[in-house]
Amino acid sequence: MRVAVVDGVAVFDAAKTLPGRGAWLHPGDDCLELALRRRTIGRALRAPDVDLSALAVR
């Protein structure tokens, strides 16, 4: 699944059409949990101060 930044917030891009740099994750929750714990999503998006709250694991 693709993650992109919209107005400073990281969101899932299901349609894969949002502009800008995107980060790709495996579809399972394990990959997302690991990326959030290691804080790698901000680096991959080249936006270290991006809000990751919309990506919280359910």
Short mmCIF file of C-alpha atoms in Angstrom, two decimals:
data_model
loop_
_atom_site.label_atom_id
_atom_site.label_comp_id
_atom_site.label_asym_id
_atom_site.label_seq_id
_atom_site.Cartn_x
_atom_site.Cartn_y
_atom_site.Cartn_z
CA MET A 1 0.00 0.00 0.00
CA ARG A 2 1.15 3.54 -0.71
CA VAL A 3 1.45 6.32 1.85
CA ALA A 4 1.58 9.97 0.78
CA VAL A 5 1.53 13.38 2.49
CA VAL A 6 -1.54 15.61 2.18
CA ASP A 7 -1.40 18.96 4.02
CA GLY A 8 1.30 17.71 6.39
CA VAL A 9 -0.53 14.49 7.29
CA ALA A 10 0.50 11.02 6.12
CA VAL A 11 -2.47 9.18 4.60
CA PHE A 12 -3.02 5.92 2.76
CA ASP A 13 -3.26 6.42 -1.00
CA ALA A 14 -5.48 3.54 -2.11
CA ALA A 15 -5.93 4.92 -5.64
CA LYS A 16 -2.15 5.53 -5.96
CA THR A 17 -2.83 8.93 -7.53
CA LEU A 18 -1.90 11.50 -4.88
CA PRO A 19 0.87 13.83 -5.97
CA GLY A 20 4.29 13.94 -4.43
CA ARG A 21 6.67 11.44 -3.02
CA GLY A 22 5.13 8.25 -1.69
CA ALA A 23 6.29 5.46 0.56
CA TRP A 24 5.34 1.84 -0.03
CA LEU A 25 4.47 -0.65 2.70
CA HIS A 26 3.43 -4.29 2.67
CA PRO A 27 -0.34 -4.63 3.18
CA GLY A 28 -0.06 -6.35 6.59
CA ASP A 29 -0.23 -4.49 9.89
CA ASP A 30 3.17 -5.87 10.93
CA CYS A 31 5.00 -3.79 8.34
CA LEU A 32 3.14 -0.62 9.35
CA GLU A 33 3.81 -1.21 13.05
CA LEU A 34 7.52 -1.72 12.38
CA ALA A 35 7.72 1.41 10.20
CA LEU A 36 5.98 3.51 12.86
CA ARG A 37 8.18 2.14 15.63
CA ARG A 38 11.38 2.78 13.64
CA ARG A 39 10.13 6.19 12.42
CA THR A 40 11.04 5.35 8.83
CA ILE A 41 7.93 6.70 7.11
CA GLY A 42 8.91 10.34 7.65
CA ARG A 43 12.36 9.66 6.23
CA ALA A 44 10.96 7.80 3.22
CA LEU A 45 8.59 10.67 2.50
CA ARG A 46 11.39 13.20 3.12
CA ALA A 47 9.10 14.95 5.57
CA PRO A 48 10.50 14.32 9.07
CA ASP A 49 7.81 16.40 10.80
CA VAL A 50 4.82 14.74 9.09
CA ASP A 51 1.80 13.85 11.26
CA LEU A 52 1.47 10.04 11.38
CA SER A 53 -1.68 9.88 13.52
CA ALA A 54 -3.89 8.97 10.53
CA LEU A 55 -1.86 5.78 10.06
CA ALA A 56 -2.46 4.39 13.55
CA VAL A 57 -2.73 0.62 13.64
CA ARG A 58 -6.22 -0.48 14.54
#
